[in-house]
Tab-separated table of N, CA and C in Angstrom:
chain	number	residue	atom	x	y	z
X	1	MET	N	0.859	-1.180	0.000
X	1	MET	CA	0.000	0.000	0.000
X	1	MET	C	0.901	1.238	0.000
X	2	THR	N	0.563	2.187	-0.836
X	2	THR	CA	1.352	3.415	-0.904
X	2	THR	C	1.055	4.272	0.316
X	3	GLU	N	1.934	5.223	0.578
X	3	GLU	CA	1.742	6.129	1.717
X	3	GLU	C	0.447	6.924	1.562
X	4	GLN	N	0.152	7.347	0.328
X	4	GLN	CA	-1.064	8.121	0.073
X	4	GLN	C	-2.310	7.266	0.350
X	5	GLN	N	-2.314	6.001	-0.063
X	5	GLN	CA	-3.445	5.107	0.202
X	5	GLN	C	-3.617	4.885	1.710
X	6	GLU	N	-2.489	4.714	2.409
X	6	GLU	CA	-2.540	4.500	3.855
X	6	GLU	C	-3.103	5.726	4.574
X	7	GLN	N	-2.666	6.924	4.161
X	7	GLN	CA	-3.182	8.148	4.775
X	7	GLN	C	-4.683	8.275	4.528
X	8	ARG	N	-5.104	7.980	3.309
X	8	ARG	CA	-6.534	8.065	2.975
X	8	ARG	C	-7.330	7.050	3.793
X	9	GLN	N	-6.801	5.847	3.945
X	9	GLN	CA	-7.512	4.807	4.678
X	9	GLN	C	-7.611	5.144	6.165
X	10	ASN	N	-6.622	5.831	6.721
X	10	ASN	CA	-6.616	6.153	8.145
X	10	ASN	C	-7.421	7.401	8.487
X	11	ARG	N	-7.839	8.171	7.486
X	11	ARG	CA	-8.655	9.358	7.747
X	11	ARG	C	-10.054	8.929	8.134
X	12	ARG	N	-10.659	9.685	9.014
X	12	ARG	CA	-12.010	9.379	9.470
X	12	ARG	C	-13.040	10.004	8.546
X	13	ILE	N	-13.969	9.181	8.112
X	13	ILE	CA	-15.046	9.660	7.254
X	13	ILE	C	-16.064	10.393	8.123
X	14	ASP	N	-16.551	11.496	7.644
X	14	ASP	CA	-17.545	12.291	8.361
X	14	ASP	C	-18.822	11.472	8.548
X	15	PRO	N	-19.219	11.182	9.787
X	15	PRO	CA	-20.403	10.352	10.026
X	15	PRO	C	-21.712	11.044	9.628
X	16	ALA	N	-21.686	12.349	9.429
X	16	ALA	CA	-22.895	13.067	9.007
X	16	ALA	C	-23.261	12.718	7.570
X	17	ASN	N	-22.298	12.250	6.792
X	17	ASN	CA	-22.518	11.879	5.396
X	17	ASN	C	-22.524	10.351	5.310
X	18	CYS	N	-23.522	9.728	5.927
X	18	CYS	CA	-23.537	8.277	6.060
X	18	CYS	C	-24.865	7.712	5.558
X	19	SER	N	-24.792	6.824	4.590
X	19	SER	CA	-26.005	6.210	4.048
X	19	SER	C	-26.735	5.383	5.094
X	20	MET	N	-25.999	4.737	5.980
X	20	MET	CA	-26.645	3.948	7.034
X	20	MET	C	-27.426	4.863	7.974
X	21	GLY	N	-26.828	5.974	8.355
X	21	GLY	CA	-27.524	6.937	9.208
X	21	GLY	C	-28.776	7.481	8.539
X	22	ARG	N	-28.671	7.759	7.250
X	22	ARG	CA	-29.834	8.249	6.501
X	22	ARG	C	-30.919	7.186	6.434
X	23	ALA	N	-30.528	5.937	6.208
X	23	ALA	CA	-31.501	4.844	6.151
X	23	ALA	C	-32.205	4.687	7.494
X	24	LEU	N	-31.452	4.778	8.576
X	24	LEU	CA	-32.057	4.643	9.900
X	24	LEU	C	-33.008	5.794	10.210
X	25	SER	N	-32.761	6.960	9.632
X	25	SER	CA	-33.683	8.071	9.851
X	25	SER	C	-35.032	7.800	9.192
X	26	VAL	N	-35.065	6.913	8.207
X	26	VAL	CA	-36.313	6.557	7.533
X	26	VAL	C	-36.959	5.341	8.190
X	27	VAL	N	-36.200	4.286	8.451
X	27	VAL	CA	-36.786	3.029	8.928
X	27	VAL	C	-36.222	2.553	10.269
X	28	GLY	N	-35.482	3.389	10.948
X	28	GLY	CA	-34.836	2.965	12.183
X	28	GLY	C	-35.742	2.894	13.399
X	29	GLU	N	-36.914	3.439	13.301
X	29	GLU	CA	-37.864	3.375	14.407
X	29	GLU	C	-38.590	2.035	14.315
X	30	ARG	N	-38.801	1.370	15.428
X	30	ARG	CA	-39.344	-0.001	15.484
X	30	ARG	C	-40.565	-0.201	14.615
X	31	TRP	N	-41.564	0.657	14.755
X	31	TRP	CA	-42.817	0.447	14.035
X	31	TRP	C	-42.653	0.577	12.530
X	32	SER	N	-41.720	1.384	12.085
X	32	SER	CA	-41.557	1.603	10.646
X	32	SER	C	-41.204	0.314	9.917
X	33	LEU	N	-40.218	-0.418	10.417
X	33	LEU	CA	-39.851	-1.672	9.758
X	33	LEU	C	-40.926	-2.734	9.930
X	34	LEU	N	-41.656	-2.706	11.029
X	34	LEU	CA	-42.751	-3.668	11.196
X	34	LEU	C	-43.866	-3.383	10.189
X	35	ILE	N	-44.129	-2.118	9.913
X	35	ILE	CA	-45.109	-1.747	8.886
X	35	ILE	C	-44.619	-2.235	7.521
X	36	VAL	N	-43.348	-2.019	7.225
X	36	VAL	CA	-42.786	-2.494	5.962
X	36	VAL	C	-42.895	-4.016	5.883
X	37	ARG	N	-42.586	-4.713	6.967
X	37	ARG	CA	-42.705	-6.177	6.992
X	37	ARG	C	-44.117	-6.606	6.616
X	38	GLU	N	-45.106	-5.953	7.240
X	38	GLU	CA	-46.501	-6.315	6.961
X	38	GLU	C	-46.887	-5.976	5.523
X	39	ALA	N	-46.380	-4.862	4.995
X	39	ALA	CA	-46.655	-4.507	3.601
X	39	ALA	C	-46.028	-5.540	2.662
X	40	LEU	N	-44.836	-6.008	2.992
X	40	LEU	CA	-44.205	-7.053	2.189
X	40	LEU	C	-45.032	-8.336	2.202
X	41	ASP	N	-45.764	-8.559	3.290
X	41	ASP	CA	-46.624	-9.738	3.412
X	41	ASP	C	-48.039	-9.492	2.893
X	42	GLY	N	-48.282	-8.313	2.300
X	42	GLY	CA	-49.561	-8.078	1.646
X	42	GLY	C	-50.509	-7.090	2.289
X	43	ALA	N	-50.203	-6.585	3.471
X	43	ALA	CA	-51.072	-5.581	4.093
X	43	ALA	C	-51.010	-4.293	3.275
X	44	SER	N	-52.146	-3.628	3.133
X	44	SER	CA	-52.140	-2.376	2.379
X	44	SER	C	-53.077	-1.329	2.970
X	45	ARG	N	-53.989	-1.726	3.810
X	45	ARG	CA	-54.956	-0.775	4.352
X	45	ARG	C	-54.680	-0.504	5.827
X	46	PHE	N	-55.062	0.683	6.234
X	46	PHE	CA	-54.835	1.121	7.615
X	46	PHE	C	-55.294	0.052	8.601
X	47	GLY	N	-56.513	-0.440	8.397
X	47	GLY	CA	-57.064	-1.449	9.298
X	47	GLY	C	-56.267	-2.736	9.317
X	48	ASP	N	-55.705	-3.103	8.157
X	48	ASP	CA	-54.857	-4.304	8.100
X	48	ASP	C	-53.637	-4.131	8.998
X	49	PHE	N	-52.958	-2.991	8.846
X	49	PHE	CA	-51.761	-2.736	9.649
X	49	PHE	C	-52.113	-2.700	11.133
X	50	ARG	N	-53.192	-2.022	11.458
X	50	ARG	CA	-53.603	-1.892	12.863
X	50	ARG	C	-53.898	-3.260	13.467
X	51	ALA	N	-54.643	-4.088	12.752
X	51	ALA	CA	-55.002	-5.419	13.263
X	51	ALA	C	-53.772	-6.327	13.387
X	52	ARG	N	-52.900	-6.288	12.406
X	52	ARG	CA	-51.732	-7.175	12.411
X	52	ARG	C	-50.701	-6.784	13.458
X	53	LEU	N	-50.560	-5.477	13.693
X	53	LEU	CA	-49.506	-4.993	14.576
X	53	LEU	C	-49.986	-4.625	15.978
X	54	GLY	N	-51.278	-4.364	16.142
X	54	GLY	CA	-51.766	-3.917	17.446
X	54	GLY	C	-51.220	-2.549	17.821
X	55	ILE	N	-50.988	-1.711	16.857
X	55	ILE	CA	-50.403	-0.382	17.051
X	55	ILE	C	-51.527	0.647	17.223
X	56	ALA	N	-51.291	1.643	18.037
X	56	ALA	CA	-52.270	2.711	18.234
X	56	ALA	C	-52.483	3.467	16.921
X	57	SER	N	-53.721	3.873	16.665
X	57	SER	CA	-54.071	4.538	15.402
X	57	SER	C	-53.247	5.791	15.147
X	58	ASN	N	-53.051	6.609	16.181
X	58	ASN	CA	-52.290	7.852	15.978
X	58	ASN	C	-50.834	7.566	15.626
X	59	LEU	N	-50.252	6.559	16.251
X	59	LEU	CA	-48.868	6.195	15.957
X	59	LEU	C	-48.759	5.594	14.557
X	60	LEU	N	-49.707	4.743	14.197
X	60	LEU	CA	-49.719	4.159	12.861
X	60	LEU	C	-49.838	5.244	11.797
X	61	SER	N	-50.728	6.183	12.012
X	61	SER	CA	-50.921	7.274	11.064
X	61	SER	C	-49.633	8.070	10.873
X	62	THR	N	-48.951	8.365	11.965
X	62	THR	CA	-47.684	9.103	11.904
X	62	THR	C	-46.629	8.317	11.141
X	63	ARG	N	-46.511	7.028	11.426
X	63	ARG	CA	-45.503	6.193	10.762
X	63	ARG	C	-45.811	6.032	9.275
X	64	LEU	N	-47.084	5.833	8.938
X	64	LEU	CA	-47.446	5.729	7.523
X	64	LEU	C	-47.109	7.022	6.793
X	65	ASP	N	-47.426	8.159	7.420
X	65	ASP	CA	-47.101	9.463	6.817
X	65	ASP	C	-45.604	9.591	6.560
X	66	SER	N	-44.789	9.171	7.527
X	66	SER	CA	-43.338	9.313	7.361
X	66	SER	C	-42.813	8.365	6.289
X	67	LEU	N	-43.371	7.164	6.180
X	67	LEU	CA	-42.936	6.232	5.140
X	67	LEU	C	-43.368	6.699	3.751
X	68	VAL	N	-44.523	7.350	3.668
X	68	VAL	CA	-44.961	7.940	2.396
X	68	VAL	C	-44.040	9.105	2.039
X	69	ALA	N	-43.753	9.973	3.006
X	69	ALA	CA	-42.880	11.131	2.756
X	69	ALA	C	-41.489	10.687	2.312
X	70	ALA	N	-41.020	9.550	2.813
X	70	ALA	CA	-39.690	9.044	2.459
X	70	ALA	C	-39.704	8.261	1.152
X	71	GLY	N	-40.885	8.047	0.576
X	71	GLY	CA	-40.966	7.321	-0.687
X	71	GLY	C	-40.915	5.814	-0.552
X	72	VAL	N	-41.117	5.294	0.664
X	72	VAL	CA	-41.116	3.849	0.901
X	72	VAL	C	-42.490	3.264	0.564
X	73	LEU	N	-43.526	4.020	0.873
X	73	LEU	CA	-44.906	3.647	0.554
X	73	LEU	C	-45.514	4.746	-0.304
X	74	GLN	N	-46.529	4.406	-1.054
X	74	GLN	CA	-47.313	5.415	-1.765
X	74	GLN	C	-48.773	5.237	-1.368
X	75	ARG	N	-49.472	6.357	-1.274
X	75	ARG	CA	-50.905	6.338	-0.985
X	75	ARG	C	-51.660	6.191	-2.303
X	76	VAL	N	-52.591	5.241	-2.320
X	76	VAL	CA	-53.428	5.024	-3.496
X	76	VAL	C	-54.877	5.105	-3.031
X	77	PRO	N	-55.646	6.047	-3.590
X	77	PRO	CA	-57.031	6.203	-3.127
X	77	PRO	C	-57.916	5.022	-3.551
X	78	TYR	N	-58.880	4.717	-2.699
X	78	TYR	CA	-59.914	3.737	-3.033
X	78	TYR	C	-61.188	4.161	-2.320
X	79	ARG	N	-62.312	3.641	-2.772
X	79	ARG	CA	-63.595	3.953	-2.142
X	79	ARG	C	-64.470	2.706	-2.178
X	80	GLU	N	-64.887	2.275	-1.015
X	80	GLU	CA	-65.872	1.191	-0.910
X	80	GLU	C	-67.237	1.801	-1.185
X	81	PRO	N	-68.157	1.038	-1.763
X	81	PRO	CA	-69.499	1.576	-2.021
X	81	PRO	C	-70.133	2.152	-0.748
X	82	GLY	N	-70.597	3.404	-0.850
X	82	GLY	CA	-71.243	4.071	0.275
X	82	GLY	C	-70.298	4.658	1.304
X	83	ASP	N	-68.995	4.523	1.091
X	83	ASP	CA	-68.001	5.038	2.036
X	83	ASP	C	-67.293	6.252	1.451
X	84	ARG	N	-66.574	6.967	2.307
X	84	ARG	CA	-65.747	8.076	1.851
X	84	ARG	C	-64.463	7.518	1.240
X	85	GLU	N	-63.768	8.366	0.520
X	85	GLU	CA	-62.493	7.952	-0.060
X	85	GLU	C	-61.496	7.655	1.048
X	86	ARG	N	-60.783	6.583	0.881
X	86	ARG	CA	-59.719	6.185	1.804
X	86	ARG	C	-58.467	5.899	0.981
X	87	PHE	N	-57.398	5.483	1.677
X	87	PHE	CA	-56.138	5.217	0.982
X	87	PHE	C	-55.607	3.838	1.329
X	88	GLU	N	-55.046	3.201	0.319
X	88	GLU	CA	-54.222	2.015	0.531
X	88	GLU	C	-52.781	2.491	0.543
X	89	TYR	N	-51.938	1.709	1.181
X	89	TYR	CA	-50.515	2.023	1.242
X	89	TYR	C	-49.771	0.899	0.543
X	90	ARG	N	-49.175	1.232	-0.596
X	90	ARG	CA	-48.468	0.228	-1.385
X	90	ARG	C	-46.983	0.525	-1.394
X	91	LEU	N	-46.210	-0.542	-1.348
X	91	LEU	CA	-44.762	-0.396	-1.383
X	91	LEU	C	-44.308	0.146	-2.732
X	92	THR	N	-43.361	1.053	-2.683
X	92	THR	CA	-42.681	1.520	-3.884
X	92	THR	C	-41.484	0.590	-4.107
X	93	GLU	N	-40.725	0.840	-5.146
X	93	GLU	CA	-39.495	0.063	-5.353
X	93	GLU	C	-38.563	0.235	-4.148
X	94	LYS	N	-38.509	1.459	-3.626
X	94	LYS	CA	-37.673	1.735	-2.450
X	94	LYS	C	-38.121	0.880	-1.263
X	95	GLY	N	-39.429	0.718	-1.118
X	95	GLY	CA	-39.959	-0.105	-0.030
X	95	GLY	C	-39.702	-1.578	-0.244
X	96	THR	N	-39.942	-2.054	-1.456
X	96	THR	CA	-39.713	-3.469	-1.772
X	96	THR	C	-38.244	-3.833	-1.594
X	97	ASP	N	-37.366	-2.890	-1.881
X	97	ASP	CA	-35.928	-3.143	-1.733
X	97	ASP	C	-35.496	-3.287	-0.268
X	98	LEU	N	-36.406	-3.063	0.666
X	98	LEU	CA	-36.097	-3.289	2.086
X	98	LEU	C	-36.249	-4.758	2.491
X	99	ARG	N	-36.761	-5.605	1.595
X	99	ARG	CA	-36.957	-7.025	1.937
X	99	ARG	C	-35.688	-7.675	2.505
X	100	PRO	N	-34.509	-7.521	1.882
X	100	PRO	CA	-33.315	-8.148	2.471
X	100	PRO	C	-33.013	-7.635	3.882
X	101	THR	N	-33.291	-6.370	4.141
X	101	THR	CA	-33.077	-5.808	5.478
X	101	THR	C	-33.994	-6.482	6.485
X	102	VAL	N	-35.249	-6.641	6.118
X	102	VAL	CA	-36.221	-7.291	7.001
X	102	VAL	C	-35.807	-8.741	7.246
X	103	ILE	N	-35.389	-9.442	6.206
X	103	ILE	CA	-34.965	-10.835	6.358
X	103	ILE	C	-33.694	-10.919	7.207
X	104	ALA	N	-32.756	-9.994	7.004
X	104	ALA	CA	-31.520	-10.001	7.803
X	104	ALA	C	-31.833	-9.808	9.289
X	105	LEU	N	-32.729	-8.891	9.609
X	105	LEU	CA	-33.099	-8.687	11.014
X	105	LEU	C	-33.813	-9.909	11.583
X	106	LEU	N	-34.648	-10.542	10.779
X	106	LEU	CA	-35.323	-11.763	11.210
X	106	LEU	C	-34.301	-12.864	11.481
X	107	GLU	N	-33.343	-13.046	10.579
X	107	GLU	CA	-32.310	-14.065	10.776
X	107	GLU	C	-31.509	-13.793	12.051
X	108	TRP	N	-31.142	-12.544	12.269
X	108	TRP	CA	-30.386	-12.185	13.475
X	108	TRP	C	-31.215	-12.484	14.722
X	109	GLY	N	-32.488	-12.078	14.696
X	109	GLY	CA	-33.367	-12.355	15.828
X	109	GLY	C	-33.551	-13.844	16.067
X	110	ASP	N	-33.672	-14.623	14.990
X	110	ASP	CA	-33.809	-16.074	15.129
X	110	ASP	C	-32.556	-16.707	15.714
X	111	LYS	N	-31.405	-16.119	15.434
X	111	LYS	CA	-30.155	-16.663	15.964
X	111	LYS	C	-29.953	-16.317	17.437
X	112	TYR	N	-30.309	-15.088	17.820
X	112	TYR	CA	-29.966	-14.627	19.165
X	112	TYR	C	-31.140	-14.403	20.111
X	113	LEU	N	-32.344	-14.282	19.607
X	113	LEU	CA	-33.467	-13.885	20.461
X	113	LEU	C	-34.685	-14.798	20.345
X	114	VAL	N	-34.549	-15.933	19.679
X	114	VAL	CA	-35.688	-16.812	19.407
X	114	VAL	C	-36.166	-17.511	20.684
X	115	ASP	N	-37.457	-17.829	20.722
X	115	ASP	CA	-38.014	-18.617	21.822
X	115	ASP	C	-37.416	-20.023	21.808
X	116	GLU	N	-37.542	-20.712	22.932
X	116	GLU	CA	-37.021	-22.082	23.019
X	116	GLU	C	-37.647	-22.993	21.973
X	117	GLN	N	-38.894	-22.729	21.613
X	117	GLN	CA	-39.603	-23.569	20.639
X	117	GLN	C	-39.101	-23.353	19.206
X	118	GLY	N	-38.383	-22.291	18.973
X	118	GLY	CA	-37.887	-22.006	17.633
X	118	GLY	C	-38.505	-20.746	17.062
X	119	PRO	N	-38.175	-20.430	15.824
X	119	PRO	CA	-38.683	-19.197	15.214
X	119	PRO	C	-40.193	-19.241	15.005
X	120	SER	N	-40.802	-18.066	15.034
X	120	SER	CA	-42.252	-17.974	14.840
X	120	SER	C	-42.631	-18.025	13.368
X	121	VAL	N	-41.722	-17.642	12.486
X	121	VAL	CA	-41.963	-17.721	11.037
X	121	VAL	C	-40.679	-18.174	10.353
X	122	VAL	N	-40.859	-18.755	9.194
X	122	VAL	CA	-39.727	-19.140	8.346
X	122	VAL	C	-40.004	-18.546	6.970
X	123	VAL	N	-39.062	-17.794	6.442
X	123	VAL	CA	-39.199	-17.222	5.104
X	123	VAL	C	-38.821	-18.308	4.108
X	124	ARG	N	-39.710	-18.548	3.146
X	124	ARG	CA	-39.502	-19.633	2.183
X	124	ARG	C	-39.569	-19.114	0.748
X	125	HIS	N	-38.958	-19.873	-0.150
X	125	HIS	CA	-38.997	-19.600	-1.589
X	125	HIS	C	-40.339	-20.092	-2.100
X	126	HIS	N	-41.211	-19.164	-2.436
X	126	HIS	CA	-42.601	-19.467	-2.795
X	126	HIS	C	-42.671	-20.369	-4.022
X	127	SER	N	-43.428	-21.436	-3.877
X	127	SER	CA	-43.683	-22.284	-5.040
X	127	SER	C	-45.172	-22.224	-5.336
X	128	SER	N	-45.474	-21.973	-6.566
X	128	SER	CA	-46.865	-21.944	-6.993
X	128	SER	C	-46.919	-22.402	-8.438
X	129	GLU	N	-48.107	-22.590	-8.937
X	129	GLU	CA	-48.257	-23.028	-10.319
X	129	GLU	C	-47.551	-22.054	-11.247
X	130	GLY	N	-46.686	-22.581	-12.076
X	130	GLY	CA	-45.978	-21.747	-13.033
X	130	GLY	C	-44.717	-21.096	-12.505
X	131	SER	N	-44.399	-21.283	-11.213
X	131	SER	CA	-43.164	-20.681	-10.690
X	131	SER	C	-42.142	-21.774	-10.438
X	132	SER	N	-40.901	-21.377	-10.362
X	132	SER	CA	-39.833	-22.343	-10.142
X	132	SER	C	-39.439	-22.416	-8.672
X	133	GLY	N	-40.282	-21.888	-7.791
X	133	GLY	CA	-39.970	-21.921	-6.369
X	133	GLY	C	-39.915	-23.341	-5.843
X	134	CYS	N	-39.199	-23.509	-4.752
X	134	CYS	CA	-38.989	-24.851	-4.209
X	134	CYS	C	-39.542	-25.008	-2.796
X	135	ASP	N	-40.056	-23.941	-2.206
X	135	ASP	CA	-40.619	-23.944	-0.855
X	135	ASP	C	-39.574	-24.169	0.242
X	136	GLU	N	-38.306	-24.042	-0.091
X	136	GLU	CA	-37.247	-24.196	0.896
X	136	GLU	C	-37.012	-22.874	1.626
X	137	PRO	N	-36.446	-22.937	2.845
X	137	PRO	CA	-36.152	-21.698	3.576
X	137	PRO	C	-35.175	-20.801	2.811
X	138	VAL	N	-35.361	-19.496	2.968
X	138	VAL	CA	-34.521	-18.484	2.330
X	138	VAL	C	-33.479	-18.018	3.343
X	139	ALA	N	-32.266	-17.799	2.884
X	139	ALA	CA	-31.212	-17.239	3.729
X	139	ALA	C	-30.473	-16.181	2.922
X	140	LEU	N	-30.110	-15.099	3.585
X	140	LEU	CA	-29.318	-14.071	2.920
X	140	LEU	C	-27.873	-14.521	2.830
X	141	VAL	N	-27.222	-14.128	1.747
X	141	VAL	CA	-25.832	-14.493	1.530
X	141	VAL	C	-25.040	-13.222	1.278
X	142	LEU	N	-23.966	-13.043	2.015
X	142	LEU	CA	-23.061	-11.927	1.798
X	142	LEU	C	-22.110	-12.334	0.678
X	143	GLN	N	-22.068	-11.518	-0.375
X	143	GLN	CA	-21.281	-11.873	-1.551
X	143	GLN	C	-20.579	-10.637	-2.089
X	144	CYS	N	-19.326	-10.791	-2.474
X	144	CYS	CA	-18.600	-9.668	-3.092
X	144	CYS	C	-18.919	-9.621	-4.588
X	145	ALA	N	-18.515	-8.556	-5.245
X	145	ALA	CA	-18.796	-8.370	-6.669
X	145	ALA	C	-18.145	-9.443	-7.537
X	146	ALA	N	-17.105	-10.107	-7.042
X	146	ALA	CA	-16.450	-11.181	-7.800
X	146	ALA	C	-17.145	-12.521	-7.600
X	147	GLY	N	-18.195	-12.539	-6.759
X	147	GLY	CA	-18.962	-13.762	-6.562
X	147	GLY	C	-18.539	-14.612	-5.378
X	148	HIS	N	-17.580	-14.161	-4.585
X	148	HIS	CA	-17.149	-14.934	-3.416
X	148	HIS	C	-18.213	-14.849	-2.321
X	149	THR	N	-18.487	-15.985	-1.700
X	149	THR	CA	-19.447	-16.052	-0.592
X	149	THR	C	-18.747	-16.634	0.629
X	150	ASP	N	-19.499	-16.852	1.693
X	150	ASP	CA	-18.936	-17.361	2.953
X	150	ASP	C	-17.770	-16.497	3.404
X	151	LEU	N	-18.002	-15.196	3.425
X	151	LEU	CA	-16.957	-14.242	3.781
X	151	LEU	C	-16.833	-14.148	5.299
X	152	PRO	N	-15.680	-14.513	5.863
X	152	PRO	CA	-15.506	-14.366	7.311
X	152	PRO	C	-15.497	-12.886	7.695
X	153	PRO	N	-15.971	-12.554	8.890
X	153	PRO	CA	-16.040	-11.140	9.291
X	153	PRO	C	-14.733	-10.374	9.097
X	154	ALA	N	-13.602	-11.002	9.347
X	154	ALA	CA	-12.317	-10.314	9.228
X	154	ALA	C	-11.959	-9.985	7.782
X	155	SER	N	-12.660	-10.596	6.828
X	155	SER	CA	-12.328	-10.340	5.423
X	155	SER	C	-13.190	-9.236	4.807
X	156	VAL	N	-14.039	-8.632	5.611
X	156	VAL	CA	-14.922	-7.575	5.120
X	156	VAL	C	-14.565	-6.285	5.842
X	157	TYR	N	-14.412	-5.203	5.090
X	157	TYR	CA	-14.095	-3.913	5.705
X	157	TYR	C	-14.768	-2.797	4.941
X	158	ARG	N	-14.890	-1.655	5.584
X	158	ARG	CA	-15.444	-0.461	4.937
X	158	ARG	C	-14.290	0.368	4.407
X	159	SER	N	-14.451	0.857	3.194
X	159	SER	CA	-13.444	1.744	2.623
X	159	SER	C	-14.157	2.988	2.103
X	160	PRO	N	-13.440	4.088	1.969
X	160	PRO	CA	-14.072	5.317	1.485
X	160	PRO	C	-14.656	5.117	0.084
X	161	GLY	N	-15.864	5.596	-0.086
X	161	GLY	CA	-16.506	5.549	-1.392
X	161	GLY	C	-16.345	6.873	-2.111
X	162	PRO	N	-16.883	6.980	-3.308
X	162	PRO	CA	-16.712	8.190	-4.084
X	162	PRO	C	-17.338	9.431	-3.438
X	163	GLY	N	-18.315	9.239	-2.568
X	163	GLY	CA	-18.939	10.383	-1.908
X	163	GLY	C	-18.407	10.651	-0.509
X	164	ALA	N	-17.324	9.993	-0.121
X	164	ALA	CA	-16.784	10.158	1.231
X	164	ALA	C	-16.330	11.591	1.470
X	165	ARG	N	-16.686	12.096	2.628
X	165	ARG	CA	-16.180	13.387	3.110
X	165	ARG	C	-15.382	13.089	4.375
X	166	PHE	N	-14.203	13.640	4.447
X	166	PHE	CA	-13.332	13.335	5.567
X	166	PHE	C	-13.333	14.443	6.598
X	167	LEU	N	-13.191	14.032	7.850
X	167	LEU	CA	-13.050	14.985	8.946
X	167	LEU	C	-11.648	15.557	8.909
X	168	PRO	N	-11.464	16.779	9.367
X	168	PRO	CA	-10.102	17.333	9.402
X	168	PRO	C	-9.206	16.484	10.291
X	169	ALA	N	-7.972	16.343	9.880
X	169	ALA	CA	-7.008	15.506	10.629
X	169	ALA	C	-6.661	16.114	11.966
C-alpha cells in the first residue's frame, strides 16, 4: 500500500454523510420496519396494519405518513361503495428493496433472540403453479462483486466511497 493510500484509509469519514444513518432516519424506528414487513406480506390498508400490529391509530398514522414522505410507501385512493375515499398504502421500489433488510433482522433475531420452541416464522422460496420456487427456507448471503461467498467477518471492511467526506485531521 502506498503512503497516500494508507493516509486516505486512516482518515475518518464524516459520520454526518452516512447512508446507514440516513436509512435509519427513515426506517430505524421499530414500528416503521414492522409496517414495511406487513406490507411485504400483503397488508395495504390502515385497518390491516392496525389489526396485524396492534399499534395505536395515531402512531400508525404518523408512521405511515413518514414512510410515504420518504418514498417507501405510496398512498393510493380507493372507495368502498357508500363510504368516503380512503387510501391504501403500497410499497414503492424503495420499499420493496427493504426485503433483504427485514430478512436479515429476522435471521439475526432467530439466531440470538428466538423462543425455546424455535422461530415464529420461516421465510420460504414461494412455489406456486408456473413458478420455479422450491418452498425451501430463504437465507441471505453476503457476496462480493467477484462472486465470493462465505466471507468471514475479518475479510470484510469499509473503505471510502466516491462520496466520502473526511473529517479534518
